[in-house]
PDB file of C-alpha atoms in Angstrom:
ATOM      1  CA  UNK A   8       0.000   0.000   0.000  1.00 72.00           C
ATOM      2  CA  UNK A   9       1.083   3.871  -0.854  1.00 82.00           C
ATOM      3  CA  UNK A  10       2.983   5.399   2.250  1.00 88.00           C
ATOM      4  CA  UNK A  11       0.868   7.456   4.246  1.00 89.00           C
ATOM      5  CA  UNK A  12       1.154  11.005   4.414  1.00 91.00           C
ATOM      6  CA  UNK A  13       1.436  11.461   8.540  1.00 92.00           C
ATOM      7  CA  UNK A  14       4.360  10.518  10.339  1.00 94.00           C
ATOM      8  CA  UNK A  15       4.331   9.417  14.218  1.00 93.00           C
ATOM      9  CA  UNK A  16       6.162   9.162  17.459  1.00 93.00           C
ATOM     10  CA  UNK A  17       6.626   5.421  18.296  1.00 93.00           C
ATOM     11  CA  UNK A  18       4.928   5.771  21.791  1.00 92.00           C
ATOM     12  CA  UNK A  19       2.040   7.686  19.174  1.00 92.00           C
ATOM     13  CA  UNK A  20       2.663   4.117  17.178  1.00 93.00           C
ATOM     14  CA  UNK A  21       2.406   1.733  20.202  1.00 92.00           C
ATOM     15  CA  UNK A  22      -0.897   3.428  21.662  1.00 91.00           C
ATOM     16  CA  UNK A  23      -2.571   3.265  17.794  1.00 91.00           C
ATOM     17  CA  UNK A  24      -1.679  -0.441  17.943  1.00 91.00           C
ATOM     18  CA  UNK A  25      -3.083  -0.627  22.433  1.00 91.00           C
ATOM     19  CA  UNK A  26      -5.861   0.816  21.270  1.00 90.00           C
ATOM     20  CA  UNK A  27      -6.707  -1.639  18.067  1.00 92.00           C
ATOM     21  CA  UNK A  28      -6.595  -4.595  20.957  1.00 92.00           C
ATOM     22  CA  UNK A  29      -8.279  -2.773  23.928  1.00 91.00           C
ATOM     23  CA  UNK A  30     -10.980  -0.466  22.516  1.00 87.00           C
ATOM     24  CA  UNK A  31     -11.708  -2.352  19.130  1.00 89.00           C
ATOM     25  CA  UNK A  32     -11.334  -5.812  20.801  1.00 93.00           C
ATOM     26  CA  UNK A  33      -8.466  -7.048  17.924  1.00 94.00           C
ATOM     27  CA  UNK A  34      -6.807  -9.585  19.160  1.00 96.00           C
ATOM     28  CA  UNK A  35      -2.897  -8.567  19.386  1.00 96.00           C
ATOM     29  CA  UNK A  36      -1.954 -11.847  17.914  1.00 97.00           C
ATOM     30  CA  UNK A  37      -4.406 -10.999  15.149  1.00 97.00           C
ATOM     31  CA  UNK A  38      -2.160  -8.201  14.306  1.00 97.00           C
ATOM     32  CA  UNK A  39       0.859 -10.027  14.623  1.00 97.00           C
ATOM     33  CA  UNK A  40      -0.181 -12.421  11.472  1.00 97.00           C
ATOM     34  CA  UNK A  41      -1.286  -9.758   9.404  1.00 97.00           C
ATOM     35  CA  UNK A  42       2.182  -8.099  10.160  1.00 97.00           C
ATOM     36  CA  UNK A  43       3.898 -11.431   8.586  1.00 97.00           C
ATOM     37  CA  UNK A  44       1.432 -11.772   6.025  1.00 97.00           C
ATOM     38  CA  UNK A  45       2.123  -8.314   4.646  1.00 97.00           C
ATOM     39  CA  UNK A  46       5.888  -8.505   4.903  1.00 98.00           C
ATOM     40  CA  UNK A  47       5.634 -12.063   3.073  1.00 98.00           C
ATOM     41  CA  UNK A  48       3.768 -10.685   0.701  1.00 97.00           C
ATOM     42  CA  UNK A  49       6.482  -7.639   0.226  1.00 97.00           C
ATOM     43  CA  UNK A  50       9.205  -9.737   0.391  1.00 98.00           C
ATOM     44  CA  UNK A  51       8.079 -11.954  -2.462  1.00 97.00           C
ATOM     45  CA  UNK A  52       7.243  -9.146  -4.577  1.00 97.00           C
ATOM     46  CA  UNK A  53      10.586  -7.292  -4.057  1.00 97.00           C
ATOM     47  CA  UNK A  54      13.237 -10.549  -4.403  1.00 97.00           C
ATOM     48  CA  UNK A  55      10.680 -12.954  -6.473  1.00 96.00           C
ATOM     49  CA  UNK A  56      13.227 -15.597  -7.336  1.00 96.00           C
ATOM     50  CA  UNK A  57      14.650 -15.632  -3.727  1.00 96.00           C
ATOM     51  CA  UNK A  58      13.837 -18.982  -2.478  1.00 96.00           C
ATOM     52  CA  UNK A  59      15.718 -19.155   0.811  1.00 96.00           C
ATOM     53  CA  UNK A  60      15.260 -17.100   3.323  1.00 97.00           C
ATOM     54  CA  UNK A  61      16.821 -16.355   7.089  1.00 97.00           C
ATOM     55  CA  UNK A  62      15.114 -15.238   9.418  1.00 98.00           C
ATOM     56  CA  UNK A  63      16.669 -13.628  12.581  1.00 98.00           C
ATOM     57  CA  UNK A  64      14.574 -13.333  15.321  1.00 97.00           C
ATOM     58  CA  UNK A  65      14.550 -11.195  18.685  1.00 95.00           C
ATOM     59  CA  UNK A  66      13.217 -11.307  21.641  1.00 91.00           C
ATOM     60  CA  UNK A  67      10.114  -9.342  21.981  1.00 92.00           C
ATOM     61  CA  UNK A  68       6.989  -8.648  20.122  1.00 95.00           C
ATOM     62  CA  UNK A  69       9.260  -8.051  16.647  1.00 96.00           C
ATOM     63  CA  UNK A  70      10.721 -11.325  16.720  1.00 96.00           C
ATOM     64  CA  UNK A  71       7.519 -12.617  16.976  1.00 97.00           C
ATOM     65  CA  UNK A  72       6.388 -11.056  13.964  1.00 97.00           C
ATOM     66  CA  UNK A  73       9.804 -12.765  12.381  1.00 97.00           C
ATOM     67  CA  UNK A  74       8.738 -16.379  13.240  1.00 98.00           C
ATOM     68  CA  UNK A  75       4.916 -15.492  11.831  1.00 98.00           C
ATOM     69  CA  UNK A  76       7.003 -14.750   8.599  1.00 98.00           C
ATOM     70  CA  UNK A  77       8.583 -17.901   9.252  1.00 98.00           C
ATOM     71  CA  UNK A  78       5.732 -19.975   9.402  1.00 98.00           C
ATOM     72  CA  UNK A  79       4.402 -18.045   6.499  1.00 98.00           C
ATOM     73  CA  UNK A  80       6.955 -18.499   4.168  1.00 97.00           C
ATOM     74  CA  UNK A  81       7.911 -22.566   5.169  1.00 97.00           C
ATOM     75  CA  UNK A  82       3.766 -22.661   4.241  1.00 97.00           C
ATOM     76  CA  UNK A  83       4.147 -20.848   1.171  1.00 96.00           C
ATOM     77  CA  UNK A  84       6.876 -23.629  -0.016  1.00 96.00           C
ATOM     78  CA  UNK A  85      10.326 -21.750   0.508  1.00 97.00           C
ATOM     79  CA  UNK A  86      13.210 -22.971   2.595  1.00 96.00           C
ATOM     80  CA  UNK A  87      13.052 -21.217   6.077  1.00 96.00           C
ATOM     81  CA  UNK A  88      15.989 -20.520   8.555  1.00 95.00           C
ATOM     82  CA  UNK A  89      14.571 -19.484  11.491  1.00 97.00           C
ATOM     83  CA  UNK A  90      17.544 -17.825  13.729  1.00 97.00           C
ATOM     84  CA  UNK A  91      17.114 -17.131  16.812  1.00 97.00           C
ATOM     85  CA  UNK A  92      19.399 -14.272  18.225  1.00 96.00           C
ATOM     86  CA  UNK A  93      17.281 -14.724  22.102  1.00 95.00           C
ATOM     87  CA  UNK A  94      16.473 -18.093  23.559  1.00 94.00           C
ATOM     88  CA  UNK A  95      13.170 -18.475  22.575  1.00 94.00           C
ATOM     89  CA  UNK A  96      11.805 -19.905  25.748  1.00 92.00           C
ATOM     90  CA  UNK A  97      11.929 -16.279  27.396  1.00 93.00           C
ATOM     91  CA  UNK A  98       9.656 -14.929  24.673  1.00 95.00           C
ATOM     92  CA  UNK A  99       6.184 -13.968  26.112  1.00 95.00           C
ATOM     93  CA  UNK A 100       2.985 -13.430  24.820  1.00 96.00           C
ATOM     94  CA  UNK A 101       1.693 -13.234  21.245  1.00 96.00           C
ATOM     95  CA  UNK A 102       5.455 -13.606  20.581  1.00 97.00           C
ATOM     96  CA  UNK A 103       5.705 -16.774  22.346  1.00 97.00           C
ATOM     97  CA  UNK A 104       2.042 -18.173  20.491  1.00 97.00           C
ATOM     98  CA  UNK A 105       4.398 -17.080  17.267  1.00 97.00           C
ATOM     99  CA  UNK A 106       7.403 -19.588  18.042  1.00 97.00           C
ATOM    100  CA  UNK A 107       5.068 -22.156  18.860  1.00 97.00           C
ATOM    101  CA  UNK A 108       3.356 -21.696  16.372  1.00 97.00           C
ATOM    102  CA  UNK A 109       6.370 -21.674  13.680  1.00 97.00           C
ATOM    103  CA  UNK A 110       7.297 -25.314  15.583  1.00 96.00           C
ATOM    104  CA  UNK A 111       4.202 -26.753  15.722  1.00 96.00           C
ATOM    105  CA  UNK A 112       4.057 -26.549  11.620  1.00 95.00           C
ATOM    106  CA  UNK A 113       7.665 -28.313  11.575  1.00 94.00           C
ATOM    107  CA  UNK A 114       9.837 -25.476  11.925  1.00 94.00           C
ATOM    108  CA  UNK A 115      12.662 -25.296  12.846  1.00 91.00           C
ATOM    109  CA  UNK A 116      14.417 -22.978  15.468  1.00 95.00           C
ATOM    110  CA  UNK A 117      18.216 -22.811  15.403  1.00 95.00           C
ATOM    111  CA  UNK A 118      20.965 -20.649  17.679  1.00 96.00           C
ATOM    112  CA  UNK A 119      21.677 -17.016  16.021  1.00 96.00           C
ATOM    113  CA  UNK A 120      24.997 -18.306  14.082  1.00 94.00           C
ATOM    114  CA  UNK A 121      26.587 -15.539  11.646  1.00 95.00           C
ATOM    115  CA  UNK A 122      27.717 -18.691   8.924  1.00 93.00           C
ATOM    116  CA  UNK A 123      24.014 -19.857   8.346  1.00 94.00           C
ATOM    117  CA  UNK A 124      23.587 -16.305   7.087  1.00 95.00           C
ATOM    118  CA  UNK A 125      25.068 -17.140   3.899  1.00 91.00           C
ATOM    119  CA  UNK A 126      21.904 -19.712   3.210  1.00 87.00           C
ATOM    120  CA  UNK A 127      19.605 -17.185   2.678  1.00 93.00           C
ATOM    121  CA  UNK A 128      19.074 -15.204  -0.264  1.00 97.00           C
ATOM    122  CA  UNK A 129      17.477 -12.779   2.124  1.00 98.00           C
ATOM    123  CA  UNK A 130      17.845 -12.177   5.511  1.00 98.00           C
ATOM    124  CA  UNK A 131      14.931 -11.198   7.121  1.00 98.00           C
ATOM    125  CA  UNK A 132      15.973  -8.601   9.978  1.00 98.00           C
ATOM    126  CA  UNK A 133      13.035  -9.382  13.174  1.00 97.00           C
ATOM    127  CA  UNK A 134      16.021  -8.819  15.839  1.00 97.00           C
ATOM    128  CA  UNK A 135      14.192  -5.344  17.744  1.00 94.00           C
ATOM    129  CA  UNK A 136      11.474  -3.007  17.073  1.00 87.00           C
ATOM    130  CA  UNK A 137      10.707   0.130  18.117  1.00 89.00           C
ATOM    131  CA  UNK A 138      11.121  -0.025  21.724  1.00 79.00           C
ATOM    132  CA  UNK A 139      14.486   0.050  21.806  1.00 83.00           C
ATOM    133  CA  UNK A 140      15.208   3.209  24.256  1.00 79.00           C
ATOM    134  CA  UNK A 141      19.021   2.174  24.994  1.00 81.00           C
ATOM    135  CA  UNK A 142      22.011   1.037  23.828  1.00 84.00           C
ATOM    136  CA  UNK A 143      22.388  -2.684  22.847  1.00 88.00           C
ATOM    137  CA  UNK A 144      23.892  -5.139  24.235  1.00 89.00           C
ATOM    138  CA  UNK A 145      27.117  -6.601  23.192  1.00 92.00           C
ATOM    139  CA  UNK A 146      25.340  -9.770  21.994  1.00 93.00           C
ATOM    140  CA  UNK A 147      22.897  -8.247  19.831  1.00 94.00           C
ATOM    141  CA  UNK A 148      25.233  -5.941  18.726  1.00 95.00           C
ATOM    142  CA  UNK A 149      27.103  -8.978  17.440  1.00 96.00           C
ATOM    143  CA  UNK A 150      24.128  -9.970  15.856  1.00 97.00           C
ATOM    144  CA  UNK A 151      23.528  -7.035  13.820  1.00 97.00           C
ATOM    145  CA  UNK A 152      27.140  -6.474  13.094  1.00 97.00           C
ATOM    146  CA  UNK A 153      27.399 -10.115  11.227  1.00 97.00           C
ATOM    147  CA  UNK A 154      23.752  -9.145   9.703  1.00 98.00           C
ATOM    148  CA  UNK A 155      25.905  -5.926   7.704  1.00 97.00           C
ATOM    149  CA  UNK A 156      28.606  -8.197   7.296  1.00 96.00           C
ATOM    150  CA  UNK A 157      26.824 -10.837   5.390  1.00 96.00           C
ATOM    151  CA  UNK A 158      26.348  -9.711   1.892  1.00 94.00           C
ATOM    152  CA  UNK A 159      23.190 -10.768   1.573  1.00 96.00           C
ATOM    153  CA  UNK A 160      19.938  -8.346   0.881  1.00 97.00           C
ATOM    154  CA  UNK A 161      18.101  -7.618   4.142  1.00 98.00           C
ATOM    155  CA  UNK A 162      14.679  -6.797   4.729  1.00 98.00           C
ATOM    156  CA  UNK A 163      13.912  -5.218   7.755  1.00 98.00           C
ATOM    157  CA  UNK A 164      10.539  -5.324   9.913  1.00 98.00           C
ATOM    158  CA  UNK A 165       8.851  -2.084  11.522  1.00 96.00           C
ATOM    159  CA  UNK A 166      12.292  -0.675  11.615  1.00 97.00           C
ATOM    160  CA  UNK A 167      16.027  -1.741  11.402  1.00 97.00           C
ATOM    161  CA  UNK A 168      17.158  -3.221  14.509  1.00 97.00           C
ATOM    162  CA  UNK A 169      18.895  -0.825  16.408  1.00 96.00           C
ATOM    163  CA  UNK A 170      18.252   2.370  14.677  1.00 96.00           C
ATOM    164  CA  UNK A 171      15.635   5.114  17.192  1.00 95.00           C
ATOM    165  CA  UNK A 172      12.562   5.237  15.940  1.00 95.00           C
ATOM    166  CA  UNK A 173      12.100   8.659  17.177  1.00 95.00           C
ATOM    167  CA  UNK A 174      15.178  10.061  16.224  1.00 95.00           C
ATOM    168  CA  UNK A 175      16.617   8.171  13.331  1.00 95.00           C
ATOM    169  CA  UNK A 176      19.921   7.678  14.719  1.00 95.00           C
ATOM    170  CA  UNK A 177      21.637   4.577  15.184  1.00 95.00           C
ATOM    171  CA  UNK A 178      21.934   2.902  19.185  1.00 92.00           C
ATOM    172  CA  UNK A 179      25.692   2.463  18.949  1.00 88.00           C
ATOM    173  CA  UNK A 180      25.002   0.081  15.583  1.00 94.00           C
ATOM    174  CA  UNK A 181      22.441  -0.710  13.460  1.00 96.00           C
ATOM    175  CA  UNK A 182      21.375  -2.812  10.354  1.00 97.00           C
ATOM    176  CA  UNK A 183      21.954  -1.441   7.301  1.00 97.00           C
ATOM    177  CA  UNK A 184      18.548  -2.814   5.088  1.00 98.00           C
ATOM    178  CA  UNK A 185      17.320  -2.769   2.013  1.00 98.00           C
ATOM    179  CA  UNK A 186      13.942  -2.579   2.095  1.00 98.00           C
ATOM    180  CA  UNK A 187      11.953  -1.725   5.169  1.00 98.00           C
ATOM    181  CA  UNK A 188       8.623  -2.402   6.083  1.00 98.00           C
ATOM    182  CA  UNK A 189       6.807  -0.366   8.637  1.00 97.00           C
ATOM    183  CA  UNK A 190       3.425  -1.581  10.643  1.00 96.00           C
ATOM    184  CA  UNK A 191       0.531   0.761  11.716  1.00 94.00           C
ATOM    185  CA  UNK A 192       2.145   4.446  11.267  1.00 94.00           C
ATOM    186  CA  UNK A 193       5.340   5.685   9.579  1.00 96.00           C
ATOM    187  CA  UNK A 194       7.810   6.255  12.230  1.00 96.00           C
ATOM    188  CA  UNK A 195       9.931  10.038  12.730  1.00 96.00           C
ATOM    189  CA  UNK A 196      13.232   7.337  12.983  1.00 96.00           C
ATOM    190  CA  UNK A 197      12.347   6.287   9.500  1.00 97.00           C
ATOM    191  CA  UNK A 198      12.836  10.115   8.058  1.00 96.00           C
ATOM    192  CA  UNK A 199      15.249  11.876  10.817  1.00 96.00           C
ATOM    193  CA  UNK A 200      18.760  11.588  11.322  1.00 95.00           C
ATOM    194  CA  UNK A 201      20.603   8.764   9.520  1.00 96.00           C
ATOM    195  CA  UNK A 202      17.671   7.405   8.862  1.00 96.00           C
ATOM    196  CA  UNK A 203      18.164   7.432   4.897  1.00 94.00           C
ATOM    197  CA  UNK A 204      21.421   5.471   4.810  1.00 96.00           C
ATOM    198  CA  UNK A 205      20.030   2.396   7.011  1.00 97.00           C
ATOM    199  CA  UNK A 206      15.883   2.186   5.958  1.00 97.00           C
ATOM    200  CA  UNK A 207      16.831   1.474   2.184  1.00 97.00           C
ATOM    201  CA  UNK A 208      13.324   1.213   0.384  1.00 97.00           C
ATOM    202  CA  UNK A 209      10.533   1.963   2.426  1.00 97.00           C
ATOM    203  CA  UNK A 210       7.258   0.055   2.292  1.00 97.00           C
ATOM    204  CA  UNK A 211       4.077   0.126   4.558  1.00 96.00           C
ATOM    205  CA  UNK A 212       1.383  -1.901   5.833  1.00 95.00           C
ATOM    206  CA  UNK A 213      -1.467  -0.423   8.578  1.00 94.00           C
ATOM    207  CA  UNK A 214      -2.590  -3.697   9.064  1.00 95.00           C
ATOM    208  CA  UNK A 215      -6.256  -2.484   9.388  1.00 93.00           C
ATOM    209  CA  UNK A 216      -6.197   0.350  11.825  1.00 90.00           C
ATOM    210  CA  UNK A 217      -6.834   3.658  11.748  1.00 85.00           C
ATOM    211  CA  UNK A 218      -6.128   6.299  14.171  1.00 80.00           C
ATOM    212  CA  UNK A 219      -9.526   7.074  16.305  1.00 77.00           C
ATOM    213  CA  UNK A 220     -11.861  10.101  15.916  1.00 71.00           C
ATOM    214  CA  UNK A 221     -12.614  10.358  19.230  1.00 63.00           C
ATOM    215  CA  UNK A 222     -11.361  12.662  21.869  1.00 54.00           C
ATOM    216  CA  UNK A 223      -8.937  11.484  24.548  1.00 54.00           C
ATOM    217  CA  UNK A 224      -5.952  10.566  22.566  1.00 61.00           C
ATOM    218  CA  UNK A 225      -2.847  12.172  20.930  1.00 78.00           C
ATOM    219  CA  UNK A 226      -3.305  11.578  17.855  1.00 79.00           C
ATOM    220  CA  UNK A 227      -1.922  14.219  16.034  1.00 85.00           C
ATOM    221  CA  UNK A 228       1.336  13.552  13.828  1.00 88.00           C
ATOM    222  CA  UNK A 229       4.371  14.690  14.300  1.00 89.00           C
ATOM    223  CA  UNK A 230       5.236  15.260  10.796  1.00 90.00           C
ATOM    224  CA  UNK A 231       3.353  15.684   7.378  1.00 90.00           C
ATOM    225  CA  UNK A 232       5.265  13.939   4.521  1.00 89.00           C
ATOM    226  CA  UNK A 233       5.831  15.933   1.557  1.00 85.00           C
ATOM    227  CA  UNK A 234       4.547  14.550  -1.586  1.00 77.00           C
ATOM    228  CA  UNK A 235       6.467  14.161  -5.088  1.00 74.00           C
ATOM    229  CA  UNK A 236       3.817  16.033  -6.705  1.00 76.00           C
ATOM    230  CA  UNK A 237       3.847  18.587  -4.424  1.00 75.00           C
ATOM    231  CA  UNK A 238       8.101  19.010  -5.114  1.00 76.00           C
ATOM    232  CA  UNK A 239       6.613  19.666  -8.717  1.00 76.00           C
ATOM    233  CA  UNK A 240       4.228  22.558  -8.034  1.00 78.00           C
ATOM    234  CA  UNK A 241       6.906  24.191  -6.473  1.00 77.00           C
ATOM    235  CA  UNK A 242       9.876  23.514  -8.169  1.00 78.00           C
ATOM    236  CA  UNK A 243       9.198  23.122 -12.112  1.00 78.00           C
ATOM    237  CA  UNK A 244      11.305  21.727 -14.534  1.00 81.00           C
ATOM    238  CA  UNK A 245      13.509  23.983 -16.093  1.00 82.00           C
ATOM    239  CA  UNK A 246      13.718  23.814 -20.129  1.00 83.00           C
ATOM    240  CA  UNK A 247      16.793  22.581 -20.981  1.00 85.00           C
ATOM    241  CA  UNK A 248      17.973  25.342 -23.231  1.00 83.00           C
ATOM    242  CA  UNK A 249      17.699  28.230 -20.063  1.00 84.00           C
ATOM    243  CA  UNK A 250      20.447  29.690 -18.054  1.00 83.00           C
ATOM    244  CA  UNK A 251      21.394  31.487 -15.211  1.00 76.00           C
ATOM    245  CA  UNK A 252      19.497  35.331 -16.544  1.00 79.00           C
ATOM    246  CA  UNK A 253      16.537  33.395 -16.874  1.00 78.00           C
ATOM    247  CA  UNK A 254      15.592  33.147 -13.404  1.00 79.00           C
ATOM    248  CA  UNK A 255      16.064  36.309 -12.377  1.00 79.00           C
ATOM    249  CA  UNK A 256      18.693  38.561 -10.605  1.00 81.00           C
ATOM    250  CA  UNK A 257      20.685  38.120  -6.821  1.00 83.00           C
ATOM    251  CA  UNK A 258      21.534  41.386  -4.998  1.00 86.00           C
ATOM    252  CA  UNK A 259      23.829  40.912  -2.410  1.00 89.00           C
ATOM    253  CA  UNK A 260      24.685  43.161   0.450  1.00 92.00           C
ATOM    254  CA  UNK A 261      27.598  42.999   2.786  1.00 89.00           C
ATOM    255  CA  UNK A 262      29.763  44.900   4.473  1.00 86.00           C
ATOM    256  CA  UNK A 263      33.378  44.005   4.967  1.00 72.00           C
TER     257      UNK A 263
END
């Protein structure tokens, strides 16, 4: 689907998403499938002859979302590496109904190791999401680090693990992607800061919600996207045959 105009804080993000489950009585694991359905479905479209695929998952709700694409893709007939980069058994939640899941349909679970990235023909990057508010840990900084160092594409989900998804700068280290797709609302830490040089193509999916009407809520975005067309209002092409006299005249007035 066509990115949205609005841009959000990630708490802004997170309360859309509370909301969806509390208010509207969606089921948070609900969600969580149509999160791996979407990216699936973006994946295939973007790298259609890519037949293996890695998966790296964390430890929280995004790594969830990584073994739904797991399951997903093993279902859809390609050849699945699910890695994970936290023990699984801590996972909690929808996140743990995901891994269970993902076995349950024959999957297979194996230790984060940097060499089995080279079996994929894309890495899929579910390591952390947005609620990263520190810096990482050594381990996962490992993680990531082998994740740049692979050579392989990488397709991130929500955001790339370890970059702010308020401010668009990187947590000490972050994966360098080249596609990215983002759930419920754009993100600020998809436009600010370095945010350019580690996002790589930028897809979305809202996975069915939309922000309330009703009072009690922050809902207003942060940002407002500017539009292509809009560049082109303002800033015409210029026929090729013009020069510098044809746009007018600079005064300049200084003093020395």
């Amino acid at each position: 689907m066509a990115l949205p105009t609005v841009v959000y804080g990630s708490a802004q993000v997170r309360a859309l998403d509370a909301h969806e489950i509390r208010e509207r009585g969606v089921p948070g694991y609900t969600l969580m499938k149509r999160a791996g359905e979407g990216a699936l479905r973006f994946l295939r479209t973007l790298w259609p002859m890519a037949y293996r695929i890695a998966v790296v998952c964390g430890g929280g709700n995004n790594g969830g979302d990584g073994y739904v694409v797991a399951r997903f893709a093993q279902a859809a007939g390609l050849e699945v590496r699910a890695l994970a980069a936290v023990e699984p058994s801590l996972l909690k939640g929808d996140a743990q109904r995901a891994w269970q899941d993902y076995q349950a349909s024959a999957g297979r679970v194996l230790p984060f190791d940097a060499g089995e990235l080279a079996s994929g023909d894309v890495i899929v990057d579910a390591v952390l999401g947005t609620g990263l508010a520190g810096p990482l840990r050594p381990e996962l900084a490992a993680v990531l680090q082998a994740i740049n160092a692979s050579g392989r594409p990488v397709f991130s989900l929500d955001i790339p693990s370890g970059l702010s998804s308020d401010t668009g700068l990187p947590m000490g280290l972050a994966v360098r992607a080249d596609a990215t797709i983002s759930f419920v609302g754009l993100k600020t830490g998809l436009f600010l800061g370095d945010a350019p040089e580690y996002c790589g193509k930028l897809l979305f999916d809202d996975l069915e919600i939309t922000p309330p009407l009703e009072n009690g809520g922050n809902w207003t975005p942060r940002l407002q996207r500017i539009l292509d067309s809009e560049i082109a209002t303002a800033l015409p092409r210029r026929l090729r045959a013009a020069h510098k006299g044809s746009f007018g005249r600079v005064l300049i007035v200084g003093s020395g």
